[in-house]
Short mmCIF file of N, CA and C in Angstrom, two decimals:
data_model
loop_
_atom_site.label_atom_id
_atom_site.label_comp_id
_atom_site.label_asym_id
_atom_site.label_seq_id
_atom_site.Cartn_x
_atom_site.Cartn_y
_atom_site.Cartn_z
N UNK A 1 0.71 -0.76 0.13
CA UNK A 1 -0.14 0.06 0.55
C UNK A 1 1.02 1.24 -0.10
N UNK A 2 1.45 1.30 0.28
CA UNK A 2 2.77 2.16 0.81
C UNK A 2 3.28 2.93 -1.04
N UNK A 3 3.44 1.95 -1.71
CA UNK A 3 4.09 2.38 -3.05
C UNK A 3 2.93 2.95 -3.51
N UNK A 4 1.45 2.62 -3.74
CA UNK A 4 0.42 3.03 -3.55
C UNK A 4 -0.01 5.08 -4.00
N UNK A 5 0.63 4.64 -2.45
CA UNK A 5 0.49 5.98 -1.86
C UNK A 5 0.80 6.76 -2.34
N UNK A 6 2.34 6.85 -2.05
CA UNK A 6 3.69 7.03 -3.04
C UNK A 6 3.22 7.87 -4.48
N UNK A 7 2.54 7.02 -5.39
CA UNK A 7 2.30 7.45 -6.57
C UNK A 7 0.95 8.12 -6.62
N UNK A 8 -0.18 8.20 -5.91
CA UNK A 8 -0.79 9.07 -5.52
C UNK A 8 -0.10 11.03 -5.34
N UNK A 9 0.55 10.62 -4.24
CA UNK A 9 2.00 11.58 -4.02
C UNK A 9 1.56 12.28 -5.30
N UNK A 10 2.74 11.99 -5.88
CA UNK A 10 3.27 11.93 -6.82
C UNK A 10 2.14 12.67 -8.09
N UNK A 11 1.40 12.17 -8.10
CA UNK A 11 0.60 12.65 -9.03
C UNK A 11 -0.50 14.04 -8.49
N UNK A 12 -0.56 14.01 -7.32
CA UNK A 12 -1.07 14.87 -6.41
C UNK A 12 -0.07 16.05 -6.73
N UNK A 13 1.54 15.98 -6.67
CA UNK A 13 2.12 16.98 -6.97
C UNK A 13 1.95 17.62 -8.57
N UNK A 14 2.17 16.64 -9.02
CA UNK A 14 1.55 16.93 -10.55
C UNK A 14 0.66 17.76 -10.67
N UNK A 15 -0.37 17.00 -10.63
CA UNK A 15 -2.10 17.62 -10.98
C UNK A 15 -1.84 19.29 -9.77
N UNK A 16 -1.01 19.31 -8.52
CA UNK A 16 -1.61 20.79 -8.50
C UNK A 16 -0.68 21.95 -8.58
N UNK A 17 0.73 21.31 -9.51
CA UNK A 17 1.25 21.57 -10.80
C UNK A 17 0.52 22.93 -11.96
N UNK A 18 -0.82 21.78 -12.37
CA UNK A 18 -1.64 22.37 -13.20
C UNK A 18 -1.19 20.97 -14.20
N UNK A 19 -0.13 19.92 -14.35
CA UNK A 19 0.22 19.23 -15.47
C UNK A 19 -0.29 17.93 -15.13
N UNK A 20 -0.97 17.10 -16.57
CA UNK A 20 -2.00 16.18 -16.40
C UNK A 20 -0.83 15.27 -16.84
N UNK A 21 -0.41 14.39 -16.69
CA UNK A 21 0.26 13.19 -17.07
C UNK A 21 0.28 12.24 -18.31
N UNK A 22 -1.12 11.90 -18.27
CA UNK A 22 -1.13 11.33 -19.68
C UNK A 22 -0.97 10.01 -20.52
N UNK A 23 0.00 9.75 -19.55
CA UNK A 23 0.67 8.59 -19.60
C UNK A 23 1.22 7.53 -18.67
N UNK A 24 -0.03 7.79 -17.63
CA UNK A 24 0.58 6.59 -15.98
C UNK A 24 0.69 5.09 -16.42
N UNK A 25 1.61 4.64 -16.46
CA UNK A 25 1.86 3.33 -16.25
C UNK A 25 2.78 2.39 -16.21
N UNK A 26 2.56 1.36 -14.86
CA UNK A 26 3.66 1.07 -14.63
C UNK A 26 5.73 1.24 -15.36
N UNK A 27 5.12 1.40 -16.54
CA UNK A 27 7.10 1.32 -16.86
C UNK A 27 7.04 2.97 -16.82
N UNK A 28 6.50 3.71 -16.53
CA UNK A 28 6.49 5.04 -16.10
C UNK A 28 6.66 5.44 -14.63
N UNK A 29 6.85 4.43 -13.97
CA UNK A 29 6.84 5.02 -12.20
C UNK A 29 8.11 3.95 -11.83
N UNK A 30 9.19 4.60 -11.18
CA UNK A 30 9.92 4.41 -10.49
C UNK A 30 9.86 4.12 -9.20
N UNK A 31 10.30 2.68 -8.37
CA UNK A 31 10.39 2.40 -6.98
C UNK A 31 12.01 2.40 -7.09
N UNK A 32 11.72 3.98 -6.07
CA UNK A 32 13.30 3.56 -4.84
C UNK A 32 13.34 3.59 -3.50
N UNK A 33 14.06 4.08 -3.33
CA UNK A 33 14.28 3.95 -1.73
C UNK A 33 13.76 4.82 -1.17
N UNK A 34 13.87 5.94 -2.01
CA UNK A 34 12.92 7.41 -0.94
C UNK A 34 11.62 6.83 -1.66
N UNK A 35 10.85 6.37 -2.40
CA UNK A 35 9.43 6.11 -2.45
C UNK A 35 9.33 6.21 -4.11
N UNK A 36 8.58 6.59 -4.48
CA UNK A 36 7.87 6.22 -6.16
C UNK A 36 8.02 7.22 -7.06
N UNK A 37 8.72 7.00 -8.04
CA UNK A 37 8.34 8.72 -8.41
C UNK A 37 8.02 8.60 -9.98
N UNK A 38 7.25 9.62 -11.01
CA UNK A 38 6.75 9.48 -11.80
C UNK A 38 7.46 9.40 -12.79
N UNK A 39 7.58 9.12 -14.08
CA UNK A 39 9.07 9.53 -15.36
C UNK A 39 8.05 9.40 -16.63
N UNK A 40 8.85 10.12 -17.26
CA UNK A 40 8.31 10.50 -18.71
C UNK A 40 6.50 11.19 -18.79
N UNK A 41 7.07 12.26 -18.68
CA UNK A 41 6.21 13.33 -18.64
C UNK A 41 6.09 13.94 -20.67
N UNK A 42 6.93 13.15 -21.38
CA UNK A 42 6.45 13.43 -22.61
C UNK A 42 5.04 13.72 -23.21
N UNK A 43 3.89 12.52 -22.48
CA UNK A 43 2.69 13.70 -23.22
C UNK A 43 2.00 14.38 -22.74
N UNK A 44 2.35 14.92 -21.57
CA UNK A 44 2.64 15.27 -20.01
C UNK A 44 1.60 16.64 -21.06
N UNK A 45 0.39 17.20 -20.55
CA UNK A 45 -0.45 18.73 -21.24
C UNK A 45 -0.26 19.54 -19.39
N UNK A 46 -0.37 20.75 -19.76
CA UNK A 46 -0.40 22.11 -18.84
C UNK A 46 -1.88 22.38 -19.28
N UNK A 47 -2.49 22.10 -17.95
CA UNK A 47 -3.58 22.69 -18.24
C UNK A 47 -4.08 24.43 -18.22
N UNK A 48 -4.67 24.97 -19.31
CA UNK A 48 -4.38 26.44 -19.93
C UNK A 48 -5.18 27.11 -18.27
N UNK A 49 -5.84 26.59 -17.50
CA UNK A 49 -6.54 27.36 -16.71
C UNK A 49 -5.44 27.62 -15.21
N UNK A 50 -4.57 26.23 -15.05
CA UNK A 50 -3.17 26.07 -13.95
C UNK A 50 -2.08 26.33 -15.01
N UNK A 51 -1.66 26.80 -15.90
CA UNK A 51 -0.10 27.12 -16.65
C UNK A 51 0.68 27.81 -15.37
N UNK A 52 1.83 26.41 -15.76
CA UNK A 52 3.13 26.96 -14.55
C UNK A 52 3.96 28.22 -15.31
N UNK A 53 4.31 28.83 -14.61
CA UNK A 53 4.89 30.04 -15.19
C UNK A 53 6.78 29.42 -16.08
N UNK A 54 6.14 29.70 -17.61
CA UNK A 54 7.36 29.51 -17.87
C UNK A 54 6.75 28.09 -19.37
N UNK A 55 5.86 27.70 -18.80
CA UNK A 55 5.33 26.59 -19.57
C UNK A 55 4.36 26.71 -20.59
N UNK A 56 4.15 25.95 -21.77
CA UNK A 56 3.07 26.70 -22.62
C UNK A 56 1.33 25.19 -22.11
N UNK A 57 1.06 25.82 -22.15
CA UNK A 57 -0.71 25.78 -21.77
C UNK A 57 -1.09 24.99 -22.89
N UNK A 58 -1.92 23.87 -22.94
CA UNK A 58 -2.58 23.52 -24.01
C UNK A 58 -3.24 22.74 -23.66
N UNK A 59 -4.85 23.44 -24.76
CA UNK A 59 -5.69 21.96 -23.78
C UNK A 59 -5.68 20.84 -24.84
N UNK A 60 -6.44 19.86 -24.51
CA UNK A 60 -6.15 18.59 -24.79
C UNK A 60 -7.74 17.78 -24.68
N UNK A 61 -8.04 17.47 -25.76
CA UNK A 61 -9.63 17.03 -25.98
C UNK A 61 -9.60 15.54 -25.46
N UNK A 62 -10.68 14.85 -24.80
CA UNK A 62 -10.30 13.97 -25.23
C UNK A 62 -12.00 13.29 -25.15
N UNK A 63 -12.34 12.31 -26.48
CA UNK A 63 -13.70 11.90 -27.04
C UNK A 63 -14.59 13.62 -26.22
N UNK A 64 -14.04 15.00 -27.21
CA UNK A 64 -14.38 16.21 -27.36
C UNK A 64 -14.63 16.76 -26.08
N UNK A 65 -13.84 16.48 -24.60
CA UNK A 65 -13.88 16.86 -23.40
C UNK A 65 -12.55 16.91 -22.79
N UNK A 66 -12.40 18.49 -22.54
CA UNK A 66 -10.91 18.66 -22.40
C UNK A 66 -10.08 17.85 -21.34
N UNK A 67 -9.32 17.02 -21.27
CA UNK A 67 -8.43 16.40 -20.71
C UNK A 67 -8.54 17.09 -19.30
N UNK A 68 -8.75 16.12 -17.99
CA UNK A 68 -8.09 16.86 -16.67
C UNK A 68 -7.72 15.84 -15.95
N UNK A 69 -7.82 16.19 -14.08
CA UNK A 69 -6.74 14.83 -13.47
C UNK A 69 -7.11 14.21 -13.75
N UNK A 70 -8.85 13.80 -14.03
CA UNK A 70 -9.54 12.33 -13.41
C UNK A 70 -8.97 11.16 -14.83
N UNK A 71 -9.04 12.18 -15.83
CA UNK A 71 -7.94 11.06 -16.86
C UNK A 71 -6.31 10.18 -16.44
N UNK A 72 -5.67 10.95 -15.90
CA UNK A 72 -4.74 9.52 -14.97
C UNK A 72 -5.28 8.98 -13.09
N UNK A 73 -6.87 9.94 -12.92
CA UNK A 73 -6.84 9.07 -11.92
C UNK A 73 -7.47 7.46 -12.57
N UNK A 74 -7.97 7.46 -13.88
CA UNK A 74 -8.36 6.26 -14.70
C UNK A 74 -6.94 5.50 -14.42
N UNK A 75 -5.95 5.98 -15.16
CA UNK A 75 -4.68 5.78 -15.05
C UNK A 75 -4.46 5.01 -14.15
N UNK A 76 -4.53 5.35 -12.56
CA UNK A 76 -3.73 5.31 -11.48
C UNK A 76 -4.47 4.06 -11.41
N UNK A 77 -6.12 4.09 -11.55
CA UNK A 77 -6.88 2.85 -11.29
C UNK A 77 -5.45 1.51 -12.15
N UNK A 78 -5.53 1.63 -13.63
CA UNK A 78 -5.21 0.60 -13.95
C UNK A 78 -4.35 -0.18 -13.18
N UNK A 79 -2.89 0.76 -13.21
CA UNK A 79 -2.25 0.07 -12.08
C UNK A 79 -1.65 -0.19 -10.82
N UNK A 80 -3.08 0.58 -10.20
CA UNK A 80 -3.02 0.00 -8.80
C UNK A 80 -3.73 -1.59 -9.11
N UNK A 81 -4.78 -1.46 -10.47
CA UNK A 81 -5.28 -3.26 -9.96
C UNK A 81 -4.10 -3.97 -10.79
N UNK A 82 -2.59 -3.83 -11.72
CA UNK A 82 -2.23 -4.64 -11.62
C UNK A 82 -0.72 -4.50 -11.30
N UNK A 83 -1.17 -3.71 -10.05
CA UNK A 83 0.01 -4.33 -9.06
C UNK A 83 -0.90 -5.19 -8.49
N UNK A 84 -1.90 -5.38 -8.26
CA UNK A 84 -2.63 -6.31 -7.11
C UNK A 84 -2.61 -7.10 -7.01
N UNK A 85 -2.63 -7.96 -9.20
CA UNK A 85 -2.98 -8.77 -9.54
C UNK A 85 -1.74 -9.71 -10.50
N UNK A 86 -1.13 -8.12 -10.62
CA UNK A 86 0.00 -8.77 -11.58
C UNK A 86 -0.12 -8.99 -12.50
N UNK A 87 -1.52 -8.72 -13.32
CA UNK A 87 -2.30 -8.68 -14.65
C UNK A 87 -2.78 -7.20 -15.23
N UNK A 88 -2.73 -7.02 -16.33
CA UNK A 88 -3.11 -5.58 -17.09
C UNK A 88 -4.78 -5.64 -16.72
N UNK A 89 -5.21 -4.64 -16.18
CA UNK A 89 -6.64 -4.34 -16.44
C UNK A 89 -7.57 -4.38 -17.44
N UNK A 90 -7.39 -4.12 -18.57
CA UNK A 90 -7.43 -4.36 -20.02
C UNK A 90 -6.31 -4.29 -20.73
N UNK A 91 -6.38 -5.49 -21.44
CA UNK A 91 -5.67 -6.56 -22.51
C UNK A 91 -5.87 -7.10 -23.46
N UNK A 92 -5.69 -6.44 -25.24
CA UNK A 92 -6.54 -7.27 -25.59
C UNK A 92 -5.46 -7.22 -26.77
N UNK A 93 -5.71 -8.27 -28.47
CA UNK A 93 -4.93 -7.90 -29.09
C UNK A 93 -4.66 -7.50 -30.40
N UNK A 94 -4.99 -6.28 -30.48
CA UNK A 94 -4.87 -4.75 -31.20
C UNK A 94 -5.51 -3.60 -30.55
N UNK A 95 -4.62 -2.06 -31.04
CA UNK A 95 -4.39 -0.93 -30.03
C UNK A 95 -6.22 -0.46 -30.13
N UNK A 96 -6.86 -1.46 -31.33
CA UNK A 96 -8.43 -0.30 -31.79
C UNK A 96 -8.69 -1.31 -30.75
N UNK A 97 -8.85 -2.53 -30.51
CA UNK A 97 -9.34 -3.86 -29.81
C UNK A 97 -9.80 -3.37 -28.54
N UNK A 98 -8.54 -2.53 -28.12
CA UNK A 98 -7.80 -1.87 -26.61
C UNK A 98 -8.51 -1.48 -26.60
N UNK A 99 -8.46 -0.51 -27.40
CA UNK A 99 -9.80 0.58 -26.89
C UNK A 99 -10.94 0.41 -26.37
N UNK A 100 -11.33 -0.15 -27.65
CA UNK A 100 -12.49 -1.07 -27.82
C UNK A 100 -13.12 -1.59 -25.97
N UNK A 101 -11.91 -2.18 -25.68
CA UNK A 101 -12.03 -3.30 -24.34
C UNK A 101 -12.09 -1.98 -23.42
N UNK A 102 -11.32 -1.09 -23.17
CA UNK A 102 -12.20 0.35 -22.48
C UNK A 102 -12.79 0.38 -22.09
N UNK A 103 -13.54 0.89 -23.38
CA UNK A 103 -14.89 1.74 -23.10
C UNK A 103 -15.98 1.19 -22.89
N UNK A 104 -15.74 0.03 -23.22
CA UNK A 104 -16.67 -0.86 -23.33
C UNK A 104 -16.98 -2.17 -21.79
N UNK A 105 -16.28 -2.56 -21.53
CA UNK A 105 -15.93 -3.73 -20.29
C UNK A 105 -14.91 -3.60 -19.23
N UNK A 106 -15.47 -3.82 -18.42
CA UNK A 106 -14.97 -3.74 -16.81
C UNK A 106 -13.79 -5.17 -16.46
N UNK A 107 -12.28 -4.73 -15.72
CA UNK A 107 -11.53 -5.88 -15.98
C UNK A 107 -12.54 -6.64 -14.94
N UNK A 108 -11.65 -8.08 -14.31
CA UNK A 108 -12.60 -9.10 -13.59
C UNK A 108 -12.03 -8.57 -12.64
N UNK A 109 -12.96 -9.21 -11.29
CA UNK A 109 -12.43 -7.88 -10.07
C UNK A 109 -11.25 -8.49 -9.76
N UNK A 110 -11.04 -8.01 -8.90
CA UNK A 110 -9.20 -8.00 -8.53
C UNK A 110 -9.16 -9.25 -7.54
N UNK A 111 -10.27 -9.44 -6.78
CA UNK A 111 -11.13 -10.62 -5.78
C UNK A 111 -10.76 -11.96 -6.07
N UNK A 112 -11.49 -11.66 -7.87
CA UNK A 112 -11.62 -12.94 -8.81
C UNK A 112 -9.98 -13.75 -8.87
N UNK A 113 -9.32 -12.78 -9.01
CA UNK A 113 -7.85 -13.36 -9.26
C UNK A 113 -7.16 -13.05 -8.61
N UNK A 114 -6.87 -12.58 -6.70
CA UNK A 114 -6.23 -12.25 -6.17
C UNK A 114 -7.69 -12.77 -4.73
N UNK A 115 -7.81 -13.64 -4.13
CA UNK A 115 -9.00 -13.82 -3.25
C UNK A 115 -8.90 -12.91 -1.56
N UNK A 116 -7.41 -12.54 -1.70
CA UNK A 116 -6.93 -12.05 -0.36
C UNK A 116 -6.96 -10.91 -0.44
N UNK A 117 -7.57 -9.90 -1.05
CA UNK A 117 -7.32 -8.85 -1.69
C UNK A 117 -8.57 -8.21 -1.05
N UNK A 118 -7.95 -6.91 0.23
CA UNK A 118 -8.70 -6.31 0.83
C UNK A 118 -10.58 -5.39 -0.57
N UNK A 119 -10.51 -5.12 0.73
CA UNK A 119 -12.44 -5.00 0.04
C UNK A 119 -12.66 -3.78 -0.11
N UNK A 120 -11.66 -2.81 0.08
CA UNK A 120 -11.14 -1.71 0.58
C UNK A 120 -10.67 -1.14 -0.87
N UNK A 121 -9.59 -2.18 -0.88
CA UNK A 121 -8.82 -1.88 -2.41
C UNK A 121 -9.73 -2.27 -3.61
N UNK A 122 -10.35 -2.98 -3.78
CA UNK A 122 -11.40 -3.18 -4.86
C UNK A 122 -12.26 -2.00 -4.92
N UNK A 123 -12.44 -1.37 -3.92
CA UNK A 123 -13.32 -0.51 -4.24
C UNK A 123 -12.68 0.52 -4.53
N UNK A 124 -11.33 1.42 -4.18
CA UNK A 124 -10.55 2.05 -4.41
C UNK A 124 -10.13 2.07 -5.67
N UNK A 125 -9.53 1.00 -6.14
CA UNK A 125 -9.21 0.78 -7.76
C UNK A 125 -11.42 0.73 -8.75
N UNK A 126 -12.22 0.10 -8.22
CA UNK A 126 -13.49 0.59 -8.56
C UNK A 126 -13.33 1.60 -9.05
N UNK A 127 -13.66 2.82 -7.85
CA UNK A 127 -13.94 4.01 -8.28
C UNK A 127 -13.51 4.82 -9.25
N UNK A 128 -11.66 4.57 -9.34
CA UNK A 128 -10.33 4.72 -10.09
C UNK A 128 -10.60 4.34 -11.81
N UNK A 129 -11.51 3.55 -12.15
CA UNK A 129 -11.36 2.67 -13.05
C UNK A 129 -13.35 3.07 -13.60
N UNK A 130 -13.92 3.97 -13.11
CA UNK A 130 -14.96 4.17 -13.70
C UNK A 130 -15.33 4.74 -15.05
N UNK A 131 -16.24 4.15 -15.97
CA UNK A 131 -15.71 4.53 -17.06
C UNK A 131 -16.56 6.86 -17.14
N UNK A 132 -17.50 6.43 -15.70
CA UNK A 132 -17.65 8.36 -16.32
C UNK A 132 -16.83 8.92 -15.09
N UNK A 133 -16.02 9.93 -15.86
CA UNK A 133 -15.49 10.87 -14.82
C UNK A 133 -15.65 11.46 -13.71
N UNK A 134 -16.81 11.83 -13.60
CA UNK A 134 -17.70 12.16 -12.57
C UNK A 134 -18.12 11.22 -11.21
N UNK A 135 -18.06 9.71 -11.35
CA UNK A 135 -18.13 9.37 -11.12
C UNK A 135 -16.54 8.93 -10.10
N UNK A 136 -15.64 9.63 -10.85
CA UNK A 136 -13.88 8.46 -10.38
C UNK A 136 -14.34 9.48 -9.23
N UNK A 137 -12.95 9.22 -8.28
CA UNK A 137 -12.19 10.25 -7.40
C UNK A 137 -11.69 10.91 -8.53
N UNK A 138 -12.09 12.61 -7.55
CA UNK A 138 -12.09 13.41 -8.14
C UNK A 138 -10.79 14.53 -8.46
N UNK A 139 -9.84 13.41 -7.74
CA UNK A 139 -8.98 14.27 -7.49
C UNK A 139 -7.13 12.95 -7.13
N UNK A 140 -6.11 13.39 -7.31
CA UNK A 140 -5.66 11.84 -6.63
C UNK A 140 -5.36 12.16 -5.11
N UNK A 141 -5.43 13.32 -4.12
CA UNK A 141 -5.60 13.56 -2.83
C UNK A 141 -7.24 12.87 -2.11
N UNK A 142 -8.11 12.93 -3.39
CA UNK A 142 -8.86 11.67 -2.99
C UNK A 142 -8.24 10.26 -2.71
N UNK A 143 -8.42 9.55 -4.16
CA UNK A 143 -7.73 8.37 -3.78
C UNK A 143 -6.30 8.25 -3.26
N UNK A 144 -5.75 9.91 -2.67
CA UNK A 144 -4.50 9.00 -1.56
C UNK A 144 -5.26 8.59 0.13
N UNK A 145 -6.49 9.62 -0.25
CA UNK A 145 -7.13 9.39 1.04
C UNK A 145 -7.61 8.54 1.74
N UNK A 146 -8.31 7.26 0.04
CA UNK A 146 -9.01 6.06 0.87
C UNK A 146 -7.67 5.13 0.98
N UNK A 147 -6.93 5.33 0.01
CA UNK A 147 -5.71 3.89 0.14
C UNK A 147 -4.43 4.65 1.71
N UNK A 148 -4.78 5.49 2.10
CA UNK A 148 -4.37 5.72 3.26
C UNK A 148 -5.15 4.65 4.07
N UNK A 149 -6.21 5.62 4.36
CA UNK A 149 -7.37 4.83 5.11
C UNK A 149 -7.25 3.31 5.61
N UNK A 150 -6.83 2.81 3.89
CA UNK A 150 -6.52 1.40 3.85
C UNK A 150 -5.29 0.73 5.28
N UNK A 151 -4.49 1.26 4.81
CA UNK A 151 -3.44 1.62 5.75
C UNK A 151 -2.06 0.63 4.80
#
């Protein structure tokens, strides 16, 4: 749980600076003695309303809506799922079918893959992975509070 909390901390810091990572995945997280670090901000966007001095603010659209922190929250759910199960939350044979799967299907319950998973962790991940961004945790801080409560 410690690394999951550290990942949410790093994500929260980026979001406070107005940066949406947009490529959160296990390969872009480095676990060190001092904690989890987010890497590869190559696809990151700076939110127009929260532009940081010296950075260019670019609005980014996803499904006709501006990208916000909840995009990273969905990706966080995928990372947490993989951490808990050792399997990807969504997997398919091609990029097109993967996108379709992400948009229409739910991953198997964590408890089906790892029966000893605490129900609270299942709830956190399921909320992160909700298809409707309004039904997800609204910030990395929200997810961190839940993970901290789980201990």
